PDB file of C-alpha atoms in Angstrom:
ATOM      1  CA  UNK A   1       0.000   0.000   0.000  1.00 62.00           C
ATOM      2  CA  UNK A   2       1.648   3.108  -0.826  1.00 78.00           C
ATOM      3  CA  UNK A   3       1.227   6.657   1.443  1.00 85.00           C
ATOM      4  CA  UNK A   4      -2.332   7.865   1.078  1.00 87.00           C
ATOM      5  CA  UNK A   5      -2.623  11.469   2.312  1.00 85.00           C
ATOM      6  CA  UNK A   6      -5.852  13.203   3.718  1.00 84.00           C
ATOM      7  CA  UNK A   7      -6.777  16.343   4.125  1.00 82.00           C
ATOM      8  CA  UNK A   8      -8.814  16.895   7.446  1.00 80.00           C
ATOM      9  CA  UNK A   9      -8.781  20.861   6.788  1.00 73.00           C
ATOM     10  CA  UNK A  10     -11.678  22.516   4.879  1.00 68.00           C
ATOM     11  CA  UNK A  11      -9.414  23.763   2.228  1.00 67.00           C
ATOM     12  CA  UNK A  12      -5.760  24.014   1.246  1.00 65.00           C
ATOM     13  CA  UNK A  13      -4.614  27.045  -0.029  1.00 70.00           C
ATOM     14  CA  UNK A  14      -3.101  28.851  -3.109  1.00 83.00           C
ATOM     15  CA  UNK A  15       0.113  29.966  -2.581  1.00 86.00           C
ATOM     16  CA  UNK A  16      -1.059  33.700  -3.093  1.00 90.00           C
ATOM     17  CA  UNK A  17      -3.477  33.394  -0.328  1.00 87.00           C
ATOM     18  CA  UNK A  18      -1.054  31.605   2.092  1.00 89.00           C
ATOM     19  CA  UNK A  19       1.341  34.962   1.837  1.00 93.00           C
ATOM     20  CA  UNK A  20      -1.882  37.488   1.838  1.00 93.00           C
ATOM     21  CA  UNK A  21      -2.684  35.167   5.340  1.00 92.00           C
ATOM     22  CA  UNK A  22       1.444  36.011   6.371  1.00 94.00           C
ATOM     23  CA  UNK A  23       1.166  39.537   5.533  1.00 96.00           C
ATOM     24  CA  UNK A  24      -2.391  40.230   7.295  1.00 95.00           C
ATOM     25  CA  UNK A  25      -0.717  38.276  10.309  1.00 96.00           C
ATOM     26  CA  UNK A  26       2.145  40.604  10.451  1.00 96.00           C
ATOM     27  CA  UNK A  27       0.081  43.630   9.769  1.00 96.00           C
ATOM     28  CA  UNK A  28      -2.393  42.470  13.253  1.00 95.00           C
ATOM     29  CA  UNK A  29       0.654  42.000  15.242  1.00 96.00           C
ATOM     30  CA  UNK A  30       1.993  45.116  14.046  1.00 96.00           C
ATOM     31  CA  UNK A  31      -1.055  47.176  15.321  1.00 94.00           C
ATOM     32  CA  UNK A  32      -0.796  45.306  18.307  1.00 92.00           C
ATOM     33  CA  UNK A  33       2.220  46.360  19.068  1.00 91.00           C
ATOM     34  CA  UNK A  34       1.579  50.257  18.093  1.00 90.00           C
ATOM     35  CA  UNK A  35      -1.503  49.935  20.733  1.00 85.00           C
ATOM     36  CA  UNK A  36       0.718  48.119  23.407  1.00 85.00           C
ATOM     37  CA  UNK A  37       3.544  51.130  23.148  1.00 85.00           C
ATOM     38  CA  UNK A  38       1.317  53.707  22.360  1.00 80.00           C
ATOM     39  CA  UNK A  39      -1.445  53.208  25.074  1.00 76.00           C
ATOM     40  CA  UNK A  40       0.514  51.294  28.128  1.00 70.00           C
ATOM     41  CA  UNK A  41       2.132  54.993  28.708  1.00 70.00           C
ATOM     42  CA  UNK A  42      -1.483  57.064  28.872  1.00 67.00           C
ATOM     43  CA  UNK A  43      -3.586  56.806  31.839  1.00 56.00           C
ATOM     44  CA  UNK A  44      -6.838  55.592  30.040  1.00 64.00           C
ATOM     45  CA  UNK A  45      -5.631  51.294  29.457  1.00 62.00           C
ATOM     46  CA  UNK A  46      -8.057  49.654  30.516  1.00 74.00           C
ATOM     47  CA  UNK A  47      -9.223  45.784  30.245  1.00 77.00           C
ATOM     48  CA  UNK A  48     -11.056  46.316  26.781  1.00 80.00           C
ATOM     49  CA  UNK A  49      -7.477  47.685  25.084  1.00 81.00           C
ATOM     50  CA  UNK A  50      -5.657  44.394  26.991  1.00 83.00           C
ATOM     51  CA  UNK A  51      -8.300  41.866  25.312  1.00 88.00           C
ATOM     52  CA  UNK A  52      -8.036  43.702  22.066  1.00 88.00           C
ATOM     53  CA  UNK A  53      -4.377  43.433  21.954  1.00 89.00           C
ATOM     54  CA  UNK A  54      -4.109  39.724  22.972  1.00 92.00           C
ATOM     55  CA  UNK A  55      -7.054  39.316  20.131  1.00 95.00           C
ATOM     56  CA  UNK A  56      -4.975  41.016  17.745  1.00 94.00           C
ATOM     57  CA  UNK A  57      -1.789  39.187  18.590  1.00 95.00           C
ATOM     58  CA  UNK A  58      -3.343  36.007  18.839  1.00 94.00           C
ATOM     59  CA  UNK A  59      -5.283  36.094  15.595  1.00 95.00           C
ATOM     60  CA  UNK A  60      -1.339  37.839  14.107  1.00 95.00           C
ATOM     61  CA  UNK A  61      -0.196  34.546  15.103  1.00 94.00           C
ATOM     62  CA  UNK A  62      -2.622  31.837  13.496  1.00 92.00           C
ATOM     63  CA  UNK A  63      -2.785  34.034  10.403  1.00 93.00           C
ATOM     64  CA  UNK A  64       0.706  33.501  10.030  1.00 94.00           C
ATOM     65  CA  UNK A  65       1.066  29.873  11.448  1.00 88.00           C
ATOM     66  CA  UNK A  66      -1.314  28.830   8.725  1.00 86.00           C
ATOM     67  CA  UNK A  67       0.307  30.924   6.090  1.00 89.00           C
ATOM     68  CA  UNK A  68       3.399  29.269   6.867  1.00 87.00           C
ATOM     69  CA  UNK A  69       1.282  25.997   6.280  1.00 81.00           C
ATOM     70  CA  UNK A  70       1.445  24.470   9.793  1.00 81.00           C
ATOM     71  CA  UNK A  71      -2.191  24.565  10.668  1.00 81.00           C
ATOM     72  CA  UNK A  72      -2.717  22.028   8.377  1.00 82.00           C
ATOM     73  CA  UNK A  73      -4.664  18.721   9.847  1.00 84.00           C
ATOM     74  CA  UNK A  74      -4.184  15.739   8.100  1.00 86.00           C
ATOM     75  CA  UNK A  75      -3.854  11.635   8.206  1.00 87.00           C
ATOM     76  CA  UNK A  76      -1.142   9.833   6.214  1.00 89.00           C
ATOM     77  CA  UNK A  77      -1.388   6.359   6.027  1.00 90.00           C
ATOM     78  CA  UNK A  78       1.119   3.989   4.569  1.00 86.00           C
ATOM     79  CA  UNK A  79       2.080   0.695   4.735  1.00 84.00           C
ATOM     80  CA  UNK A  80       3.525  -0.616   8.490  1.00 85.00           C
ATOM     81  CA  UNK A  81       2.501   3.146  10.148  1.00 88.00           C
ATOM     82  CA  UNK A  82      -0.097   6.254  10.285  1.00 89.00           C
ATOM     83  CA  UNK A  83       1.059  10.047  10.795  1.00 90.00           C
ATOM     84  CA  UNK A  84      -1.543  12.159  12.314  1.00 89.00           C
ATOM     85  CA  UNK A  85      -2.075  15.648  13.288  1.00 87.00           C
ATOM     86  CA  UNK A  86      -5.615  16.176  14.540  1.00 81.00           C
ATOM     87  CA  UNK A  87      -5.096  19.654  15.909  1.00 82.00           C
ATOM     88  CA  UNK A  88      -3.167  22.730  14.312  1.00 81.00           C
ATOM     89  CA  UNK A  89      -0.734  23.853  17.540  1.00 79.00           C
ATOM     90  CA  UNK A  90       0.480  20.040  18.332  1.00 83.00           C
ATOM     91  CA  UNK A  91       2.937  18.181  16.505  1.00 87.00           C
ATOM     92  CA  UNK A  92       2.035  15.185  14.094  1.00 88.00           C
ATOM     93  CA  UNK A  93       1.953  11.815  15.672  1.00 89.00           C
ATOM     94  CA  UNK A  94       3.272   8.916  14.649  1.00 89.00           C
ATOM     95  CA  UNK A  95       1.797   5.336  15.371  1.00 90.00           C
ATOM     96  CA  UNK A  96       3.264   1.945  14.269  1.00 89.00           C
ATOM     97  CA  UNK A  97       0.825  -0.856  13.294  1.00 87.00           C
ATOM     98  CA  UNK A  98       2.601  -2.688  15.785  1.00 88.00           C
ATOM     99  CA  UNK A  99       1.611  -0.635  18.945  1.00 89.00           C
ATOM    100  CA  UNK A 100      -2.099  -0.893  17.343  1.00 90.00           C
ATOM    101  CA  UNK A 101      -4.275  -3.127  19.331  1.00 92.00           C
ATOM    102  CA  UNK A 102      -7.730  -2.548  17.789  1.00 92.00           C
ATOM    103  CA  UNK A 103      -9.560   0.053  15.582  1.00 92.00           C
ATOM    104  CA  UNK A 104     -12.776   1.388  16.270  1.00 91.00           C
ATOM    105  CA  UNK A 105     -14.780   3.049  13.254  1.00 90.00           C
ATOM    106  CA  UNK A 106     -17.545   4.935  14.200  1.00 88.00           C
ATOM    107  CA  UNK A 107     -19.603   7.126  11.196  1.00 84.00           C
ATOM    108  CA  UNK A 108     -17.762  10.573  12.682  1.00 86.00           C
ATOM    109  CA  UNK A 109     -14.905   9.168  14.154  1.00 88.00           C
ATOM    110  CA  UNK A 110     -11.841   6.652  14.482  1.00 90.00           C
ATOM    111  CA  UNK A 111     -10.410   5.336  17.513  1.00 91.00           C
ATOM    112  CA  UNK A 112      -7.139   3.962  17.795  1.00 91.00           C
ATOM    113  CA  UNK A 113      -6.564   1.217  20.552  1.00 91.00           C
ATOM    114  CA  UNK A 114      -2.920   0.993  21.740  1.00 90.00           C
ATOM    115  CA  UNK A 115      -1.388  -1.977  23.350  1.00 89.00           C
ATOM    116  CA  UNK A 116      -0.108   0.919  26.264  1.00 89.00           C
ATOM    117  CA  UNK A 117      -3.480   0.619  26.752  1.00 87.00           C
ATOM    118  CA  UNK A 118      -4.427   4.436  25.793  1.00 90.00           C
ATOM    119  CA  UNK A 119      -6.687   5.359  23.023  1.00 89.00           C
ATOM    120  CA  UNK A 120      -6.054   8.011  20.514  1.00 86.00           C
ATOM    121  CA  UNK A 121      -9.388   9.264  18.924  1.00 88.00           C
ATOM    122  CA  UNK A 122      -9.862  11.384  15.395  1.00 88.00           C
ATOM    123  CA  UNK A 123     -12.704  13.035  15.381  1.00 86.00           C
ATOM    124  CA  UNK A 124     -13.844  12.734  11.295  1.00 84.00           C
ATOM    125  CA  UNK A 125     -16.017  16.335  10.195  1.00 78.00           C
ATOM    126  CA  UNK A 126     -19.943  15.800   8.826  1.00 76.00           C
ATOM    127  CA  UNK A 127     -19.247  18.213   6.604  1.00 76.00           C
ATOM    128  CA  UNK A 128     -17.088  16.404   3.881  1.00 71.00           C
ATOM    129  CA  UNK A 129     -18.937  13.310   3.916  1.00 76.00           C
ATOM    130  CA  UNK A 130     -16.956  12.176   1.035  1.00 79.00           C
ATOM    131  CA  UNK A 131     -13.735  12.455   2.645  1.00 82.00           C
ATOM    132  CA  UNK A 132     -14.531  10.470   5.645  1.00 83.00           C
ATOM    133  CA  UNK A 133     -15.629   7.366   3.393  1.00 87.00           C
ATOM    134  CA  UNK A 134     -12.302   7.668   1.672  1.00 88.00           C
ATOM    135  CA  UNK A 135     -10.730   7.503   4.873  1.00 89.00           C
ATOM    136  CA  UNK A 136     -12.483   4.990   6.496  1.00 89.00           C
ATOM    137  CA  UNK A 137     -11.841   2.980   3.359  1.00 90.00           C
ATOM    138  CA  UNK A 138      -8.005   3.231   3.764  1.00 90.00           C
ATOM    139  CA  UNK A 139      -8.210   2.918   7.580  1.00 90.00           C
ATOM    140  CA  UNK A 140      -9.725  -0.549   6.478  1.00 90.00           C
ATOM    141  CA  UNK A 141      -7.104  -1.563   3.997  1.00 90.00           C
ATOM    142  CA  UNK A 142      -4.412  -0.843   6.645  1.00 90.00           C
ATOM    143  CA  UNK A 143      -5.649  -3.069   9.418  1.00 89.00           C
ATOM    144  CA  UNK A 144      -6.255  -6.014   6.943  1.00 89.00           C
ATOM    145  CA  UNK A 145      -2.816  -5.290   6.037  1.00 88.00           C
ATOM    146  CA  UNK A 146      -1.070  -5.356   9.145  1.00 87.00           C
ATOM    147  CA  UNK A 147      -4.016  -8.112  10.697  1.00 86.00           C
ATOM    148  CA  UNK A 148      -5.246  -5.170  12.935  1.00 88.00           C
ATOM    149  CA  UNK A 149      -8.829  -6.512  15.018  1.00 88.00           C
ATOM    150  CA  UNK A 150     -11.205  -3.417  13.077  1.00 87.00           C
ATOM    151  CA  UNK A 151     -14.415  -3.058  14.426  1.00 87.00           C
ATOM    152  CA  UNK A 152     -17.237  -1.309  12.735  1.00 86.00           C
ATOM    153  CA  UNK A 153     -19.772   0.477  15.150  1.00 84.00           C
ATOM    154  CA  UNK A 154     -22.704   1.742  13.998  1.00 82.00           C
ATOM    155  CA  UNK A 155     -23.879   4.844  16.717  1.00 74.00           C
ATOM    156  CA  UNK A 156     -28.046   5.017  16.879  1.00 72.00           C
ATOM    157  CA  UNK A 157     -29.345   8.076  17.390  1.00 66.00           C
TER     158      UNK A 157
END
């Protein structure tokens, strides 16, 4: 099986957009700053200038962690391993199919059963239907590959 690659992000990005999403970043942190040094000296700072200017620096920030392409999610699944990163701040994790116990599929999710006895969970959207089936799909072909117990639960509502 070769490396099959999955988006979990809405889109992915032109590479014009990715540097407009750099250059708006560094434009929020720069007004951020100009408040900070402008406004700590007067006597009027007060709570409402603080939460805009953590806004604005935290927004400055993702804007230009996901220009930079970081804040990409994604699942990569190959042949003997999976590489996952399920959230935009953490690092990508890396599981063997030998430290797989079991696999849970659920219609909106995916949970990985380790023999350390902790479960790693990825949390599928319901907006990209199509996506998740393709997933699901190769999440299938890997544990018949590496003789992974799969179980397919189906959640009643």
């Amino acid at each position: 099986m070769e490396n099959k690659y999955f988006s979990l992000s809405p889109v992915d990005n032109a590479k014009a957009v990715k540097v407009i999403q750099v250059a708006f970043g560094i434009v929020c942190i720069a007004i951020a700053g100009f408040w900070l040094f402008f406004n700590v000296r007067s006597l009027k700072a007060d709570s409402t200038l603080w939460i805009t200017i953590l806004f604005l620096s935290g927004f400055g920030f993702y804007m230009i962690w996901a220009g930079l392409g970081k804040a990409l999610r994604f699942i990569e699944i190959g042949t003997g391993n999976l590489r996952l990163k399920k959230t935009i701040f953490l690092p990508v994790k890396g599981i063997s199919a030998g430290d797989i116990k079991k696999i849970d599929l659920y219609p909106f999710k995916i949970i990985f059963s380790l023999k350390t006895g902790k479960n790693f969970i990825l949390r599928l959207s319901s907006t990209y239907y199509e996506t998740n089936e393709k997933i699901i799909e190769a999440v299938i072909i890997f544990a018949e590959e590496n003789t992974i117990e799969l179980e397919e639960i189906e959640e009643k509502i």
